Short mmCIF file of C-alpha atoms in Angstrom, two decimals:
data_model
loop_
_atom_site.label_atom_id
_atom_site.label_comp_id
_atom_site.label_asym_id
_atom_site.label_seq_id
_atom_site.Cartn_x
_atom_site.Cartn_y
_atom_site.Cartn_z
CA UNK A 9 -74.24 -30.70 -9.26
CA UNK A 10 -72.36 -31.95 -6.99
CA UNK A 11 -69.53 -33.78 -8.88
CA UNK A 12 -69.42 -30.59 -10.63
CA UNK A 13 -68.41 -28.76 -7.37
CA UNK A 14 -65.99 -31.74 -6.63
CA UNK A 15 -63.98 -31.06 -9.78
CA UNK A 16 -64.03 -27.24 -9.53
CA UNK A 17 -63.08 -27.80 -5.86
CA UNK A 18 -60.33 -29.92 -7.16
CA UNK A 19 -58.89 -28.21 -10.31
CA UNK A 20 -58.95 -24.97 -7.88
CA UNK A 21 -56.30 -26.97 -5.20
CA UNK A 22 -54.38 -28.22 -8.10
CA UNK A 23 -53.69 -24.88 -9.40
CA UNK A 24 -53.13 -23.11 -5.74
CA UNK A 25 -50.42 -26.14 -5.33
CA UNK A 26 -49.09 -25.35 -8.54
CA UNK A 27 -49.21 -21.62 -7.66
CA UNK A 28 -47.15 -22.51 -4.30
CA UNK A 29 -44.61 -24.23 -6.23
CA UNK A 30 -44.17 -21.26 -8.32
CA UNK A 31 -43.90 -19.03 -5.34
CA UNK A 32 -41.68 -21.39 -3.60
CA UNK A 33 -39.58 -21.31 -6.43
CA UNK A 34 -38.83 -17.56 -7.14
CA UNK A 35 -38.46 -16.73 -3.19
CA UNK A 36 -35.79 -19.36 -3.64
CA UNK A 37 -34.03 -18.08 -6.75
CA UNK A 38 -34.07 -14.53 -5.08
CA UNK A 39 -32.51 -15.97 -2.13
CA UNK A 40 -30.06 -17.76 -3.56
CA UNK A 41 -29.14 -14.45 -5.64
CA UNK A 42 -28.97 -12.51 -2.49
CA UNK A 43 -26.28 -14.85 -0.95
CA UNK A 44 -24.30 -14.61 -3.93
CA UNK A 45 -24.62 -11.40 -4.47
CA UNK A 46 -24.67 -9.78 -1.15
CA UNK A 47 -21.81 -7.49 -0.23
CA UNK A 48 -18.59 -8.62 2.36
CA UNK A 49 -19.71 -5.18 4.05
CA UNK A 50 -23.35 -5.05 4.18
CA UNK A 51 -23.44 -1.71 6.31
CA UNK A 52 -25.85 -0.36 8.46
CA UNK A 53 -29.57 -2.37 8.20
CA UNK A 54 -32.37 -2.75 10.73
CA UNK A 55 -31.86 -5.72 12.64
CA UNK A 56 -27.59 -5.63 12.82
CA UNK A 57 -25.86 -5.01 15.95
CA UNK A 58 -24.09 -1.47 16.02
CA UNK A 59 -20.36 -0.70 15.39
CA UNK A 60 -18.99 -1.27 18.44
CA UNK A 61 -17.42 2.14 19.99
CA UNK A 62 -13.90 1.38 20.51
CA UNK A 63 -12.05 4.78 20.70
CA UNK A 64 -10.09 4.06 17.96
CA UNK A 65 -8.71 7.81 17.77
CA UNK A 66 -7.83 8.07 21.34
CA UNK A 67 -5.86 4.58 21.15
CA UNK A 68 -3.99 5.79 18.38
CA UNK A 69 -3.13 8.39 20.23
CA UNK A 70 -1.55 6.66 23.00
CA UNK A 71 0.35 4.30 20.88
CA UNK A 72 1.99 7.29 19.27
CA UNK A 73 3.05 8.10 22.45
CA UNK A 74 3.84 5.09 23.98
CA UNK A 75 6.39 4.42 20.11
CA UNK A 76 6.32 7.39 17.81
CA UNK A 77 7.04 10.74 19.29
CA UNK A 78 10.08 12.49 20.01
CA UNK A 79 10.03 11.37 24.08
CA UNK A 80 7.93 8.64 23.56
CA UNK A 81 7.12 6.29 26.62
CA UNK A 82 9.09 3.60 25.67
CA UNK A 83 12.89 3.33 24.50
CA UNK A 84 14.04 2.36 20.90
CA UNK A 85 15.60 -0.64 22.30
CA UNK A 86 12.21 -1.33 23.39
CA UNK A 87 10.66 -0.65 20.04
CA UNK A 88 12.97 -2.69 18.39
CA UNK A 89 12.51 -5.53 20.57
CA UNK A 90 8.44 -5.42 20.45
CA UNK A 91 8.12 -4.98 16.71
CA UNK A 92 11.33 -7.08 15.01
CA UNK A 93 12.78 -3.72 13.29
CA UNK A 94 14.56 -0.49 14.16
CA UNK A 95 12.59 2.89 13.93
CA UNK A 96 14.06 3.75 10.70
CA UNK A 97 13.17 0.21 9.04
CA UNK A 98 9.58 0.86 9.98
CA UNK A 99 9.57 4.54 9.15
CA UNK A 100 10.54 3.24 5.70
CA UNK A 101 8.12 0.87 5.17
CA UNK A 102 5.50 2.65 6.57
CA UNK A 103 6.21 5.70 3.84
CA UNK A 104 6.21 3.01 0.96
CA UNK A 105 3.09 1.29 2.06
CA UNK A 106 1.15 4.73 2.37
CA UNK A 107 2.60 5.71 -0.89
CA UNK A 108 2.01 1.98 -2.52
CA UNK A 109 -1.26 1.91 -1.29
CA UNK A 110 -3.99 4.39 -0.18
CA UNK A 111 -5.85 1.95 2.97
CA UNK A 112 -3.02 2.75 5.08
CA UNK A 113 -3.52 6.98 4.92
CA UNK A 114 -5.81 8.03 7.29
CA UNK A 115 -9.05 8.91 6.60
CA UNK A 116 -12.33 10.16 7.88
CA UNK A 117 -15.78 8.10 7.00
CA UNK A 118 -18.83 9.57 6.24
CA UNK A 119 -19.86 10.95 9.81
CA UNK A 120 -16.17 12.64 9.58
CA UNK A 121 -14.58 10.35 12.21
CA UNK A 122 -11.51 9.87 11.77
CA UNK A 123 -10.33 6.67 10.83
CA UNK A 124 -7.40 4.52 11.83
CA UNK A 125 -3.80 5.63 12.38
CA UNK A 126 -1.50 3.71 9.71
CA UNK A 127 0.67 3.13 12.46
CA UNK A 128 -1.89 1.42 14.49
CA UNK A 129 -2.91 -1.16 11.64
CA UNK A 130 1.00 -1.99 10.63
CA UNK A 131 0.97 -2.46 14.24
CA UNK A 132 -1.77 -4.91 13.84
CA UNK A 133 -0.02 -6.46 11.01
CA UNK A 134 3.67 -6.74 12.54
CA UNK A 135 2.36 -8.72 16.03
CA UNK A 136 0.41 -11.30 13.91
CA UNK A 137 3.54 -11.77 11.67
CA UNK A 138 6.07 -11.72 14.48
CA UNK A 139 4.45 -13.30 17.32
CA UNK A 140 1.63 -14.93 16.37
CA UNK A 141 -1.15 -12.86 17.87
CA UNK A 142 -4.34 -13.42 16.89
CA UNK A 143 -6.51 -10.88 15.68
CA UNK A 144 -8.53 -10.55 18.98
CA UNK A 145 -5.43 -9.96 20.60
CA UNK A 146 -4.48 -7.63 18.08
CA UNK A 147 -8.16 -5.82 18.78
CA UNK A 148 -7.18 -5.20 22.30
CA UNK A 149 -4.33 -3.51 21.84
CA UNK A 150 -5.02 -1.52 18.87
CA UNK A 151 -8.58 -1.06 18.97
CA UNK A 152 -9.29 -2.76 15.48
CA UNK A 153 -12.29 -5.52 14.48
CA UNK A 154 -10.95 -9.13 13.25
CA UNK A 155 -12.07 -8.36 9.96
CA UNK A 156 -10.08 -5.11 9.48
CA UNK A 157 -7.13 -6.21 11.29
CA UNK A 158 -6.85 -9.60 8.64
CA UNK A 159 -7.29 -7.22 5.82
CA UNK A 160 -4.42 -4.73 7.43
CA UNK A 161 -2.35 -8.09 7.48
CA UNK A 162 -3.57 -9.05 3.60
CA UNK A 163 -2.88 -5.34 2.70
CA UNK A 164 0.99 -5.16 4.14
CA UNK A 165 1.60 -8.70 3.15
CA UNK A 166 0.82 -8.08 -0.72
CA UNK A 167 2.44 -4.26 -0.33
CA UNK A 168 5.86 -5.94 0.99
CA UNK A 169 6.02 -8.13 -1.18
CA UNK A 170 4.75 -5.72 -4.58
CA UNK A 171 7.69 -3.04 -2.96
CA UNK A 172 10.65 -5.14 -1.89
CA UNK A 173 10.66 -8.57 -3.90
CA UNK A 174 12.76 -6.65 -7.01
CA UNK A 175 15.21 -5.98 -4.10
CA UNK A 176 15.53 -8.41 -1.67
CA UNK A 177 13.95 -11.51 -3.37
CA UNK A 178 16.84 -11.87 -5.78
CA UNK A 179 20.14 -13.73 -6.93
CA UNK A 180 22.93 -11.65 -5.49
CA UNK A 181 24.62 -9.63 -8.32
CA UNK A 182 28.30 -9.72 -9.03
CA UNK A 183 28.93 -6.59 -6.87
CA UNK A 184 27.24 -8.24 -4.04
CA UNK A 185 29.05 -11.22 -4.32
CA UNK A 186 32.59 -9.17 -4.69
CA UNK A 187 31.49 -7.32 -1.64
CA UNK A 188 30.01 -10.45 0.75
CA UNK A 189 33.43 -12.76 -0.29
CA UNK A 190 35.94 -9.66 0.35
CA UNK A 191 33.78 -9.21 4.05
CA UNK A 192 34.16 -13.08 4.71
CA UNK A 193 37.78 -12.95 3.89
CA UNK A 194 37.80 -10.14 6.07
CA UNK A 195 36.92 -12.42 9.10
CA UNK A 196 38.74 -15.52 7.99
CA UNK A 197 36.04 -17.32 6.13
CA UNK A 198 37.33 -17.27 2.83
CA UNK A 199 35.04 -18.04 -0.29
CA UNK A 200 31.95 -17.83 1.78
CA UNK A 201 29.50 -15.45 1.04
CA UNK A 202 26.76 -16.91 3.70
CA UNK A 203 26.24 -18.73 6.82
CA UNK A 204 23.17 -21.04 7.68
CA UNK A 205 21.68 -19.50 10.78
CA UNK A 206 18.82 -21.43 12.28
CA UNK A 207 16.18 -20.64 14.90
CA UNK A 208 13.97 -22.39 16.91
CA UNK A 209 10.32 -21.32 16.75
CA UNK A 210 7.50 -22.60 19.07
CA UNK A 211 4.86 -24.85 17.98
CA UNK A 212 1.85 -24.32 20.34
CA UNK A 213 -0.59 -26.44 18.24
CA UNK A 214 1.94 -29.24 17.73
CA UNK A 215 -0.67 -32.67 17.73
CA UNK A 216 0.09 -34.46 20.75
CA UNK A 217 1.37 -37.37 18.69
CA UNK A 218 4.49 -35.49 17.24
CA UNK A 219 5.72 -33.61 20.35
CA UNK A 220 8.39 -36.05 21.48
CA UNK A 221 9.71 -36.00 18.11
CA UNK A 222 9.98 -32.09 17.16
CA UNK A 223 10.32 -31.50 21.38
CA UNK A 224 14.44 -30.95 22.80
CA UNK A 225 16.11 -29.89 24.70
CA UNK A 226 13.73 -26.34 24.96
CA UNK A 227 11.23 -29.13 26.53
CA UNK A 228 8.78 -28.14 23.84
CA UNK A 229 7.46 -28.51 20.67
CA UNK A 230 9.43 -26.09 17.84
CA UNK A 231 10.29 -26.48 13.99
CA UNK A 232 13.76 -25.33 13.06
CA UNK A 233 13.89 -22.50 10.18
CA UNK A 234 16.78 -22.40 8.26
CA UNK A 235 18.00 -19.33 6.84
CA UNK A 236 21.63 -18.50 4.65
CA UNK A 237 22.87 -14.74 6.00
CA UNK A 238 25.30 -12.61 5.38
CA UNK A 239 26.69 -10.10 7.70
CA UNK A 240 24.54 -7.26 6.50
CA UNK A 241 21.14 -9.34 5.96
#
């Protein structure tokens, strides 16, 4: 009787291991189809932190005062100065890029709060591209999360480049070339129809091992971009 109860005893642990193993191996099948499968935006769920309230609306707001009003705070030479680009350069791309693609028009969510100004995320965008700001930074000033201020910089990256490539990215065409000689004969340089116009820009991260090479006489690190312009470009 006994080594009757042994086996049972026995053949009953084999089959709860066996049982476990089984278990063990569909929790990790649906977890491993859950991380694949799980949305970039996974929304509002018990246990996340809350959106935090930045006052988003009233931000935009002041930066269409401080930029895009009639008697705005600050001065177009300002404006140009802080974002690379006259008024009308950005008031033209900011009509393609609305028209090109829907995520910059403003919109309300499903509470109906408003959403962000397009101005505020090409904002965003434009003092990544131009001076390097991170997207913290960029949070700060325009009152946007990392996450939606690298997609506003994915966004007007692809839209530039879908709108303007045809234009700008191009071999000059025989009236541009007519018209860039006749200019550079104009001002004594003739046969030229470009000049190579350099710049220094700043390398903060420069490894400590290269900075007396790429350092001058600026006294810091920077990497020399090269450019050909014409008068008009």
């Amino acid at each position: 009787m006994k080594r009757l109860f042994n086996k049972v005893r026995k053949f009953r642990d084999e089959e709860d291991e066996d049982m476990m193993a089984n278990n063990a191996m569909v929790l990790g099948a649906v977890a491993n189809y859950q991380s694949q499968n799980q949305p970039r935006m996974r929304g509002s769920h018990v246990g996340r932190a809350p959106n935090r309230e930045r006052f988003r609306e009233e931000r935009g707001n002041n930066l269409m005062q401080d930029y895009f009003i009639q008697r705005s705070v600050f001065s177009d030479v300002q404006f140009r100065t802080r974002y690379r680009m006259s008024h009308d350069v950005f008031n033209r791309i900011f009509a393609d890029l609305c028209q090109y693609d829907s995520y910059f028009v403003q919109k309300s969510d499903a509470t109906k709060k408003v959403g962000l100004l397009p101005q505020q995320k090409m904002t965003s965008s434009l003092g990544m591209l131009a001076y390097g700001a991170s997207a913290d930074a960029c949070d700060e000033y325009c009152r946007m999360g990392k996450s939606t201020s690298i997609e506003s910089l994915q966004r007007f990256c692809r839209g530039i480049v879908a709108i303007y490539s045809k234009e700008y990215l191009r071999a000059p065409t025989a009236n541009d070339l007519r018209r860039l000689l006749a200019k550079a004969d104009k001002r004594g340089f003739p046969g030229m129809i470009g000049s190579i116009d350099c710049m220094h820009w700043q390398w903060k991260n420069c490894p400590s091992g290269w900075a007396g090479e790429y350092s001058g006489r600026k006294h810091f690190p920077t990497i020399i971009l090269e450019a050909v312009a014409s008068y008009d470009t």
